Coordinates of C-alpha atoms in Angstrom, one line a residue:
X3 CA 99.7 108.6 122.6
X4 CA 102.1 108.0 125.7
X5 CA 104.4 105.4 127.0
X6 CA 105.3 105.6 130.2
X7 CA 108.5 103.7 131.3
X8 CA 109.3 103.2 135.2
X9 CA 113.1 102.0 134.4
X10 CA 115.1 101.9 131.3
X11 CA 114.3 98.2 131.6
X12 CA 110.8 99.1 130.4
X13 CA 112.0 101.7 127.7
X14 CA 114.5 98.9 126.1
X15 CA 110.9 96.2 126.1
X16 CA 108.9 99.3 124.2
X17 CA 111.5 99.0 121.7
X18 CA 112.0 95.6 121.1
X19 CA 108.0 95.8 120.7
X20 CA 108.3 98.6 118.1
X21 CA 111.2 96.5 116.4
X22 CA 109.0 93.6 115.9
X23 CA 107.1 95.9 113.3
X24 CA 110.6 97.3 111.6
X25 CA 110.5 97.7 107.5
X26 CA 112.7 99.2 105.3
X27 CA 111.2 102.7 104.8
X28 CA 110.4 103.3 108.0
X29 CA 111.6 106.6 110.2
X30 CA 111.8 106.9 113.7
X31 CA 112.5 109.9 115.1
X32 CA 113.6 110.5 118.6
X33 CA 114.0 113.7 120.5
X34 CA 114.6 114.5 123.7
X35 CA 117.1 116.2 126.6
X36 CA 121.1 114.0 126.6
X37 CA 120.1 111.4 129.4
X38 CA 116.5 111.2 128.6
X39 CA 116.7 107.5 127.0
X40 CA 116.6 108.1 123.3
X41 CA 120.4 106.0 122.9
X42 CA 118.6 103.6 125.4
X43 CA 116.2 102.7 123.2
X44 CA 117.9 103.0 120.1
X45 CA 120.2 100.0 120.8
X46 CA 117.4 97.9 122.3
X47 CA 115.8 98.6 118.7
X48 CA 118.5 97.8 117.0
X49 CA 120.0 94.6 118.6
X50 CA 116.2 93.5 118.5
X51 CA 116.6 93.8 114.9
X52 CA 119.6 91.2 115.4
X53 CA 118.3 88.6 116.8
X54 CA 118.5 89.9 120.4
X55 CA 122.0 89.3 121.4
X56 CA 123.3 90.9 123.8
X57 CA 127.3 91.3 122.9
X58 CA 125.9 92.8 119.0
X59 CA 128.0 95.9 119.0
X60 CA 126.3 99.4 118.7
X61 CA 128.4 102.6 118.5
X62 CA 127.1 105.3 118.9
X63 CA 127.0 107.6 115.7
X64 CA 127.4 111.1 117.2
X65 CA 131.2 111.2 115.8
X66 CA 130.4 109.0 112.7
X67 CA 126.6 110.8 112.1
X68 CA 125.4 107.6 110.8
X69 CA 126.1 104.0 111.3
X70 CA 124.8 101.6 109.2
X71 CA 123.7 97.8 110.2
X72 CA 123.4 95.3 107.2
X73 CA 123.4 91.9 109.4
X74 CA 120.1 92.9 111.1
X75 CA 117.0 91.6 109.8
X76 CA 116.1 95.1 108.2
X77 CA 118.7 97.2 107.4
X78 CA 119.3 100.0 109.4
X79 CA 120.9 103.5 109.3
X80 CA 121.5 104.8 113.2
X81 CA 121.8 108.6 112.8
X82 CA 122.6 111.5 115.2
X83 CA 122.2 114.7 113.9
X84 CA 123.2 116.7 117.2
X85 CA 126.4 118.5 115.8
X86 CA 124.7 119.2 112.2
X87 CA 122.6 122.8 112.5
X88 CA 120.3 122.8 109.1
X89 CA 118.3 120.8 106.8
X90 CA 121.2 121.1 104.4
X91 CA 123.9 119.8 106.0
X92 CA 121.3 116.4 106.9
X93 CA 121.0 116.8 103.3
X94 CA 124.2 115.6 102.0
X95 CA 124.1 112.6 104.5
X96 CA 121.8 111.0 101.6
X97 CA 119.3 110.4 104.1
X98 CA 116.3 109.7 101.0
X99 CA 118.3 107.4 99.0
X100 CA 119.5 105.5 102.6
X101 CA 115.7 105.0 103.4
X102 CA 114.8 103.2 100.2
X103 CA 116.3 100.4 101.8
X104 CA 116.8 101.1 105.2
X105 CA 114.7 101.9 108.1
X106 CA 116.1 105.4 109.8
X107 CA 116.4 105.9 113.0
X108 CA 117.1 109.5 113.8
X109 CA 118.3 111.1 117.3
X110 CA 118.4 114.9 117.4
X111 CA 116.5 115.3 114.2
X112 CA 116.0 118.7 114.3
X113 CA 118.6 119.2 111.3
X114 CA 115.8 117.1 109.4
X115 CA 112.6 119.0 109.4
X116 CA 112.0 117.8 106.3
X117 CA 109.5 114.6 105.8
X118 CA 112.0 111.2 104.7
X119 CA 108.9 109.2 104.7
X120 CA 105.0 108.9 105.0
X121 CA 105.9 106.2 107.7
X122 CA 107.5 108.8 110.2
X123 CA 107.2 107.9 114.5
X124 CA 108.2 110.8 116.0
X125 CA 109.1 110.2 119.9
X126 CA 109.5 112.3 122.6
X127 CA 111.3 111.4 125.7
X128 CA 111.0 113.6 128.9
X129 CA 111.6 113.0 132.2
X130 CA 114.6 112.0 135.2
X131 CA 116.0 109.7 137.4
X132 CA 114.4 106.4 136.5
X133 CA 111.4 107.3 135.4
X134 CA 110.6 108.7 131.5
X135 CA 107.8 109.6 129.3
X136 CA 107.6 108.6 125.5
X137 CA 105.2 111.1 123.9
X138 CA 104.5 109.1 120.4
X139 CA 103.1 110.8 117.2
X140 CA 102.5 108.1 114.6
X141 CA 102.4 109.1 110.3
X142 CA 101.1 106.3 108.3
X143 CA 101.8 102.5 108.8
X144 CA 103.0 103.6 112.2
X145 CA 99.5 104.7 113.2
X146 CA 98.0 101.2 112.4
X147 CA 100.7 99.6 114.2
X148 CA 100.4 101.2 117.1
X149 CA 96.4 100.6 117.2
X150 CA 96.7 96.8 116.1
X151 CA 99.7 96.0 118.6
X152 CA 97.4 97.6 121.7
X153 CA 94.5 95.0 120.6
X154 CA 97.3 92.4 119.7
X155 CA 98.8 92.6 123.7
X156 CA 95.1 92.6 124.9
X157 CA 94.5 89.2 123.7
X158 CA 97.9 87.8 124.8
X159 CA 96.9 88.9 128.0
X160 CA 93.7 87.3 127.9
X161 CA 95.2 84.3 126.8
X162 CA 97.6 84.2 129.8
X163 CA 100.7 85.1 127.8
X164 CA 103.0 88.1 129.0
X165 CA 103.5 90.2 126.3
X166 CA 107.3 90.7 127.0
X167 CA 107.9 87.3 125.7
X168 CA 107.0 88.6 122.2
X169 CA 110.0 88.2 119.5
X170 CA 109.8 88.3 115.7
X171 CA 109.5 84.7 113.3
X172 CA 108.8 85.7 110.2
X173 CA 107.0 88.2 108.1
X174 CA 107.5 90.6 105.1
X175 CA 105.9 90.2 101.6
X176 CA 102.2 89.9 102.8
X177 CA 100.4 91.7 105.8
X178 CA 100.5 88.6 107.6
X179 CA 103.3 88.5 110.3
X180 CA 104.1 85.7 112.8
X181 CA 105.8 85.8 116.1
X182 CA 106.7 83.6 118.7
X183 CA 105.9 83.7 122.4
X184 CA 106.1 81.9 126.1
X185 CA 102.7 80.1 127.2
X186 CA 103.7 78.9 130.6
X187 CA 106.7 76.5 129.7
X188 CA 105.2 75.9 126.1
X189 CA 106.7 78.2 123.3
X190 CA 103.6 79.3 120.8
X191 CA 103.2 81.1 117.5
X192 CA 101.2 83.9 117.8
X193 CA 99.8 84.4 113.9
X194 CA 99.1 88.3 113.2
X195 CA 96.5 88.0 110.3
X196 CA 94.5 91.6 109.8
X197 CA 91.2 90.8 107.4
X198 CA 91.9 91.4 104.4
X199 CA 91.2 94.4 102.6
X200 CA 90.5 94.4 99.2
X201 CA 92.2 96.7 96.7
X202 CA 90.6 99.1 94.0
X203 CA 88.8 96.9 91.3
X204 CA 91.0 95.5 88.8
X205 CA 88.5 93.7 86.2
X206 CA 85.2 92.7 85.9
X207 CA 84.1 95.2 88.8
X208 CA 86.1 93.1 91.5
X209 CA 88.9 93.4 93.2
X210 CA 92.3 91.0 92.2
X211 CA 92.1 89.2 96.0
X212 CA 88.7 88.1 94.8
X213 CA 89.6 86.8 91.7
X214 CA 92.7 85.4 92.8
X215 CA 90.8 83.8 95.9
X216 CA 92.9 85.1 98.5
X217 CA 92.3 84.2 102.0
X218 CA 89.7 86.5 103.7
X219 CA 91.2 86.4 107.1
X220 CA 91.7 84.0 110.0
X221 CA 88.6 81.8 109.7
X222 CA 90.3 80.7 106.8
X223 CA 93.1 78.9 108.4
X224 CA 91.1 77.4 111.5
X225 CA 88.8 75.9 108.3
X226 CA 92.0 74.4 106.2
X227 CA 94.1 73.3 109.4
X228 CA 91.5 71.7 110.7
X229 CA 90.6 69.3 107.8
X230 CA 94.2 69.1 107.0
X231 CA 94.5 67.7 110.7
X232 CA 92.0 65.4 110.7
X233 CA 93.2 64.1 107.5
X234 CA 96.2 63.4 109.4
X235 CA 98.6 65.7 108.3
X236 CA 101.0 68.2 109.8
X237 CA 99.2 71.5 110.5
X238 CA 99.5 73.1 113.2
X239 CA 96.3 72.8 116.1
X240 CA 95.2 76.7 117.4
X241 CA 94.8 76.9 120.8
X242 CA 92.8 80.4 120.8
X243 CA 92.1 83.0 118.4
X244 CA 90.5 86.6 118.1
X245 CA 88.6 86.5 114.5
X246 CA 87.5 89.8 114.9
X247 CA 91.2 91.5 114.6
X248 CA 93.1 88.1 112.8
X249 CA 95.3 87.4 116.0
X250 CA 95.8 83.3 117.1
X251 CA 97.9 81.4 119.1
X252 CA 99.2 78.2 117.1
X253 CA 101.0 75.3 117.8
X254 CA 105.1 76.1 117.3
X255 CA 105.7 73.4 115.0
X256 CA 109.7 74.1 116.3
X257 CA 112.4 75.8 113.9
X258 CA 113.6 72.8 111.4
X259 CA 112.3 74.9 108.3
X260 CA 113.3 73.5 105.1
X261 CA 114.4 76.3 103.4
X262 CA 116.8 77.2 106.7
X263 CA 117.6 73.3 106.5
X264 CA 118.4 73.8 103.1
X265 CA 120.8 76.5 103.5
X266 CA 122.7 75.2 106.1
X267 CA 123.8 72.3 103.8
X268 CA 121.7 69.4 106.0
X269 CA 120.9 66.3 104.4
X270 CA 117.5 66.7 102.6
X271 CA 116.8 63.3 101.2
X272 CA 114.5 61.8 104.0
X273 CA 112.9 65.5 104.4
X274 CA 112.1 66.2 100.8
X275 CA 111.1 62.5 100.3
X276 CA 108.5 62.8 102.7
X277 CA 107.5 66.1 101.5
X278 CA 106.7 64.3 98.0
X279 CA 105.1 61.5 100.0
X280 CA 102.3 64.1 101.4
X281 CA 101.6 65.3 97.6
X282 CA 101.5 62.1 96.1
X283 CA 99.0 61.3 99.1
X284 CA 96.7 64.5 98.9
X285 CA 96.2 63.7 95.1
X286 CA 95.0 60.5 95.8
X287 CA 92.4 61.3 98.3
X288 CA 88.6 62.6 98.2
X289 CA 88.1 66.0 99.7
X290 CA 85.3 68.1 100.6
X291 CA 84.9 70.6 97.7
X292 CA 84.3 73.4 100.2
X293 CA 87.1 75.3 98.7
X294 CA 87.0 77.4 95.9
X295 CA 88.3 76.5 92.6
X296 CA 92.3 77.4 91.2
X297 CA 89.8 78.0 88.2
X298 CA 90.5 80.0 84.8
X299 CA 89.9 83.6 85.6
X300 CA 92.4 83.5 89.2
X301 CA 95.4 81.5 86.9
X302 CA 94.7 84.4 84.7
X303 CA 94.9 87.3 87.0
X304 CA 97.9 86.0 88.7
X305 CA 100.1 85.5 85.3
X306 CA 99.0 89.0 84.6
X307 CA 101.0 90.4 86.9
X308 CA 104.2 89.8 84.6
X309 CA 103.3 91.7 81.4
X310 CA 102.1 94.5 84.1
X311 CA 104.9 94.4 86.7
X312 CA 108.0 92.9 85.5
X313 CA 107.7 95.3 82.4
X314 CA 107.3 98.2 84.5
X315 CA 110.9 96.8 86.3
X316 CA 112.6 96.0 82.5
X317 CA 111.3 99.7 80.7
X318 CA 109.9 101.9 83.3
X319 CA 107.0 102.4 81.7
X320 CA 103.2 100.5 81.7
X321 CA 102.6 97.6 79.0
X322 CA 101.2 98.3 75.9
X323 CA 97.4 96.9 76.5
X324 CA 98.1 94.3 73.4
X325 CA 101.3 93.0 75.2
X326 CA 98.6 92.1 77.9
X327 CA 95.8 90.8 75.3
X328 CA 98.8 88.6 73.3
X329 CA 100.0 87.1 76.8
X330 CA 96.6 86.4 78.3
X331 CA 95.6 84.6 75.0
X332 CA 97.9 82.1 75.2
X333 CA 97.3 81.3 78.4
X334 CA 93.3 80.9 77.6
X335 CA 94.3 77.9 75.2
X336 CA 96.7 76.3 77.9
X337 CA 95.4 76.5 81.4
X338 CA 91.7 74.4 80.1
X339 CA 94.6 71.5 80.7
X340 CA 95.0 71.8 84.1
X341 CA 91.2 72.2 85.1
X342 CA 90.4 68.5 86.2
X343 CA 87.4 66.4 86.6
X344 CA 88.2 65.2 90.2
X345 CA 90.3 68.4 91.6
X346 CA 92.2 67.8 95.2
X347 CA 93.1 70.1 97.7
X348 CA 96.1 72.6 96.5
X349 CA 97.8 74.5 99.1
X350 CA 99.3 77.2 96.7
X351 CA 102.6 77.8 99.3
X352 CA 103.9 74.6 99.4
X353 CA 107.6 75.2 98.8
X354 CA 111.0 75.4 101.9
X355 CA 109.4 78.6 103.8
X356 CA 106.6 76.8 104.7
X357 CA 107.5 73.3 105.3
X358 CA 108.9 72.4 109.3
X359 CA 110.4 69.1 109.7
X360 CA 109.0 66.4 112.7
X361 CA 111.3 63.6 112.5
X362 CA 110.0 62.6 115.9
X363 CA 106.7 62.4 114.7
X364 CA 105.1 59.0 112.4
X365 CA 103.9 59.3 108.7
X366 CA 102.8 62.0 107.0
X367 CA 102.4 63.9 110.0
X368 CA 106.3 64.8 109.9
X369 CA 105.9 67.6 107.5
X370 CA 104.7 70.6 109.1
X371 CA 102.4 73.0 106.9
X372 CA 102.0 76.3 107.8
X373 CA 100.6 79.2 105.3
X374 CA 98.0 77.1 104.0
X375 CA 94.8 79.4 104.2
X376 CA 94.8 80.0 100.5
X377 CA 94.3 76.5 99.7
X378 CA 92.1 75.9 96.5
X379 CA 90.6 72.7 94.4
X380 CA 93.1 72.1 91.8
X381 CA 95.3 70.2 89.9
X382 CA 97.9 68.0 91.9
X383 CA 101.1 69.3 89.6
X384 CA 100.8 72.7 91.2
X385 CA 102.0 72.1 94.5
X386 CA 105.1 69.6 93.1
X387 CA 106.0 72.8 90.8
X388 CA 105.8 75.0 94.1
X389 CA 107.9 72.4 95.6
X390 CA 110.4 71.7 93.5
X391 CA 110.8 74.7 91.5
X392 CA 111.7 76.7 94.9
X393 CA 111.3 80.6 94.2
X394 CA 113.6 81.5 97.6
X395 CA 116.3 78.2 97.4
X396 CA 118.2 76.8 94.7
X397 CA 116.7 73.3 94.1
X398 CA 119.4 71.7 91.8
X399 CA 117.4 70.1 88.2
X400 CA 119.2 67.0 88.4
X401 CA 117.9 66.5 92.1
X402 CA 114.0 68.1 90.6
X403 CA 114.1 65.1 88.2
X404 CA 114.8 62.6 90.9
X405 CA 111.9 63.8 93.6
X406 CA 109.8 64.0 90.4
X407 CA 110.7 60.1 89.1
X408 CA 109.6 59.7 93.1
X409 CA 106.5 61.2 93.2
X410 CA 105.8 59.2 90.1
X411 CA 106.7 56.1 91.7
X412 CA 104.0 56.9 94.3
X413 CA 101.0 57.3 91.8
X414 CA 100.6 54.1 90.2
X415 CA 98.5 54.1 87.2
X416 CA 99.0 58.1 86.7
X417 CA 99.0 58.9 83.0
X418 CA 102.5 60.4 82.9
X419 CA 102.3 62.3 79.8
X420 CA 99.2 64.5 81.0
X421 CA 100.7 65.0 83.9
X422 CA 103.9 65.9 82.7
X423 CA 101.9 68.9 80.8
X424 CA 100.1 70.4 83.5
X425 CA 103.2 70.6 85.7
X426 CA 104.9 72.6 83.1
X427 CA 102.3 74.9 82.6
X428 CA 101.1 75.2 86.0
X429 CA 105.5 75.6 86.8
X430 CA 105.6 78.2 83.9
X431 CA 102.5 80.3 85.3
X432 CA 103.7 80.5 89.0
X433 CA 107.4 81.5 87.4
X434 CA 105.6 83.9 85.4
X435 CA 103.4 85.2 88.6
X436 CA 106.3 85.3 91.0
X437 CA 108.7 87.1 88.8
X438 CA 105.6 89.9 88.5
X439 CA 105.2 89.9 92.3
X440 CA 109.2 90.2 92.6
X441 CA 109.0 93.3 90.3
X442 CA 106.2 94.4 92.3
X443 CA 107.4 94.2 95.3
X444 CA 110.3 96.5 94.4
X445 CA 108.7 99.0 92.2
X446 CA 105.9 99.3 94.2
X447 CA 106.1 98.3 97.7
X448 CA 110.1 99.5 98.0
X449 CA 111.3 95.7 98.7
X450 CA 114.2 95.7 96.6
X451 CA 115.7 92.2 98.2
X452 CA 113.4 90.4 96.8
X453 CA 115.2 91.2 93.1
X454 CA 118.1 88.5 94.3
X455 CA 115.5 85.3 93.6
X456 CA 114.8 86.1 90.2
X457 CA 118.2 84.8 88.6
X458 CA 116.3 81.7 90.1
X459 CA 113.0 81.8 89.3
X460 CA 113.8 82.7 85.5
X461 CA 116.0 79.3 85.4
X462 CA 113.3 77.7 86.5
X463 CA 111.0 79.4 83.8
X464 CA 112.9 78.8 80.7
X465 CA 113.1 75.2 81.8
X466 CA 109.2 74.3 81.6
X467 CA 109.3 76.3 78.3
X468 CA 111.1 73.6 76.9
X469 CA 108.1 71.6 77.1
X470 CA 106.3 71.4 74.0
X471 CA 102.9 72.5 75.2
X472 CA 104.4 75.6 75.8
X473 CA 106.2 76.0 72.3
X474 CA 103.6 78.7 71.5
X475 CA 104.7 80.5 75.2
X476 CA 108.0 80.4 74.5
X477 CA 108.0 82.1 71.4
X478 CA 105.9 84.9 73.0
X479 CA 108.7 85.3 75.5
X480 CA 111.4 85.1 73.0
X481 CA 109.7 88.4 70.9
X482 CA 108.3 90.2 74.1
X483 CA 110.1 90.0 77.2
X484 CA 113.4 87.7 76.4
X485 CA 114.7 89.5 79.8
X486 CA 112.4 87.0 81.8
X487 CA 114.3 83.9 80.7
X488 CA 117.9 85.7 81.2
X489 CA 118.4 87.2 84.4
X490 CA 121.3 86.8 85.9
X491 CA 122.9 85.6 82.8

């Protein structure tokens, strides 16, 4: 594959492109004669990466061999290697242990023969005056990227957006990445949703996306959005999409995101009020049951992933298959409680990532809800417990209680006591699930940042144990994996 660039204008675009797809793990390699770009485009990379400002200071590393970057929105190691002759002087630079967490980007590599990663993007640059060639030879995610991006600028351009307006919004645990982009003067959110492919079969011949009725793909969120719209709440309208490859442009629902809101120390009464308004409104409503079912067997399969993945992050080693069969039957005489006869709509995400506040909008309208494709049938408690019990910001218990008496307030007639016992054992099976996708995500997928919210989501854990549903549940936790309920401690 070849990019050609007509100006180093065009090589410094190429690379805030490239950036857009930056993980921890990654390589880049570049090569290439002194002039021929490769410091050109390794500073447009890496002041992508923060945020695009133009006065972010980038040194060059050929004194310092590398130069590490922990403010960017991946961490990154800048290396040359031009005054290092052989694989092991690179060696002692602890370039394998820096890419666990770091994506590496490498001028003069030839000191580095050796593969860092599978995820390697080895370019070339040739060429003089204004004018250069980027040979590119892709290893592993880098090969889909490069593939998906070509389709992804094709339907921009079909769409009437330049692809140059292309920066990063947000994106990391899932495949599904967002951007944001110019439309004329209107700002848009381009969604980057590839089908979804199902893993190797985890029980009963299917895979665990089927059982945990994951979202297939786009057509998923132009179905929920749409009946969430005309229900008249916040979601987002699509202006165009590509079902074929997952790409669509959405409505930019602006950057007032509740979590960012949160962290910033704003005033979160009238936001989170009205949050708890659009629950307490959804589980009084009739919907269409063209959803699946939260039922039985995709609770189950989701609170499996704690005995399977946060063991493997405590001991290093895979469960004992009883450890699994103990867990899962508890969990068989407690979830039959949250099954109900008249199930509403449950979003499944509905917690400070994915809420956008509209003050300037009326009603229920002014919460904006994005990442709602996996919505289900379900019990009403689910969403409050994704809500309040926050697994990325600290939602303080006294201030829980209070949005919870509200919530109450807003369901007349509710019978208290039942509810109360399906929130803490639909809030104790997402603390379970999210602390196994936490482990996962580091032991497995190499994502070690996500480690810092499970102080968090173990608080909020032991807490619904107290309820004495759950006495049964608590014990288990006490004999097999105590470590769940203290982290951080």
């Amino acid at each position: 594959m070849i990019f050609a660039s007509a100006s180093p204008q065009d090589t410094e675009n190429f690379a805030r492109t490239l950036a857009l797809y930056a993980r921890p793990g990654m390589v880049l390699l570049l090569e290439g004669d002194l002039g021929a770009g490769k410091s050109t485009f390794a500073r447009a990379f890496i002041r992508a990466l923060a945020g695009g400002t133009e006065d972010f200071d980038i040194p060059s590393p050929t004194f310092s061999l590398v130069q590490i970057y922990d403010n960017t929105r991946v961490l990154v190691a800048h290396v040359d290697l031009y005054r290092l002759s052989a694989d092991a002087e690179a060696d002692e630079l602890g370039l394998d242990e820096l890419s666990a967490s770091h994506l590496l980007l490498i001028e003069w590599p030839r000191a580095a023969q050796k593969s860092i990663s599978p995820d390697t993007l080895h370019l070339q640059f040739s060429g003089s005056g204004e004018t250069r060639t980027i040979k590119l030879t892709p290893q592993g995610l880098w090969q889909k990227i490069l593939t998906r991006n070509a389709a992804l600028e094709r339907f921009l351009t079909s769409s009437g957006i330049d692809p140059q307006t292309r920066h990063f919004f947000e994106g990391d645990a899932s495949a599904r990445r967002y951007e944001k982009v110019k439309q004329g003067d209107e700002t848009r959110l381009l969604m980057d949703m590839p089908p979804r492919v199902d893993g190797p079969n985890v029980k009963d011949g299917k895979p665990y996306a089927v059982i945990a009725h994951s979202a297939e793909g786009l057509h998923n969120v132009i179905a929920v959005n749409e009946q969430l719209s005309a229900m008249g709440y916040g979601a987002p309208k699509i202006f165009a999409h590509d079902l074929t490859h997952g790409f669509a442009l959405v409505e930019d629902l602006g950057s007032r995101v509740y979590r960012d809101m949160m962290r910033s120390g704003e005033n979160m009464d009238e936001p989170m009020n009205a949050a708890i308004a659009v629950l307490a409104d959804i589980a009084q409503r009739p919907w269409p049951q063209t959803l699946p079912p939260y039922d039985i067997e995709a609770q189950l399969i989701e609170v499996d992933l704690l005995p399977v993945w946060f063991h493997k992050h405590v001991h290093k080693s895979e469960p004992p298959q009883a450890l699994r069969d103990s867990f899962e039957t508890i969990w068989r005489k407690l979830l039959p409680e949250t099954q109900i006869a008249n199930p509403v709509w449950v979003l499944r995400d509905y917690h400070s990532p994915n809420l956008i506040w509209l003050p300037e909008r009326q009603g229920l309208s002014r919460v904006g809800l994005i990442d709602t494709q996996d919505a289900l049938l379900g019990h009403p408690a689910y969403d409050l417990a994704s809500l309040l019990q926050d697994a990325r910001t600290d939602i303080d218990f006294d201030w829980a209680d209070k949005l919870y008496a509200h919530y109450l307030s807003l369901r007349p007639g509710l019978d208290q006591d039942e509810f109360a016992r399906g929130y803490a054992i639909l809030g104790a099976q997402r603390a379970s699930k999210i602390l196994g996708i936490f482990a996962r995500l580091n032991f497995r997928d190499g994502k070690p940042h996500y480690l810092q919210h499970m102080p968090r989501v173990s608080r909020y854990l032991a807490r619904n144990l107290q309820h004495p549903v759950l006495h049964e549940l608590k014990a288990w936790y006490e004999t097999h994996m105590p470590e769940a309920l203290h982290i951080g401690h």
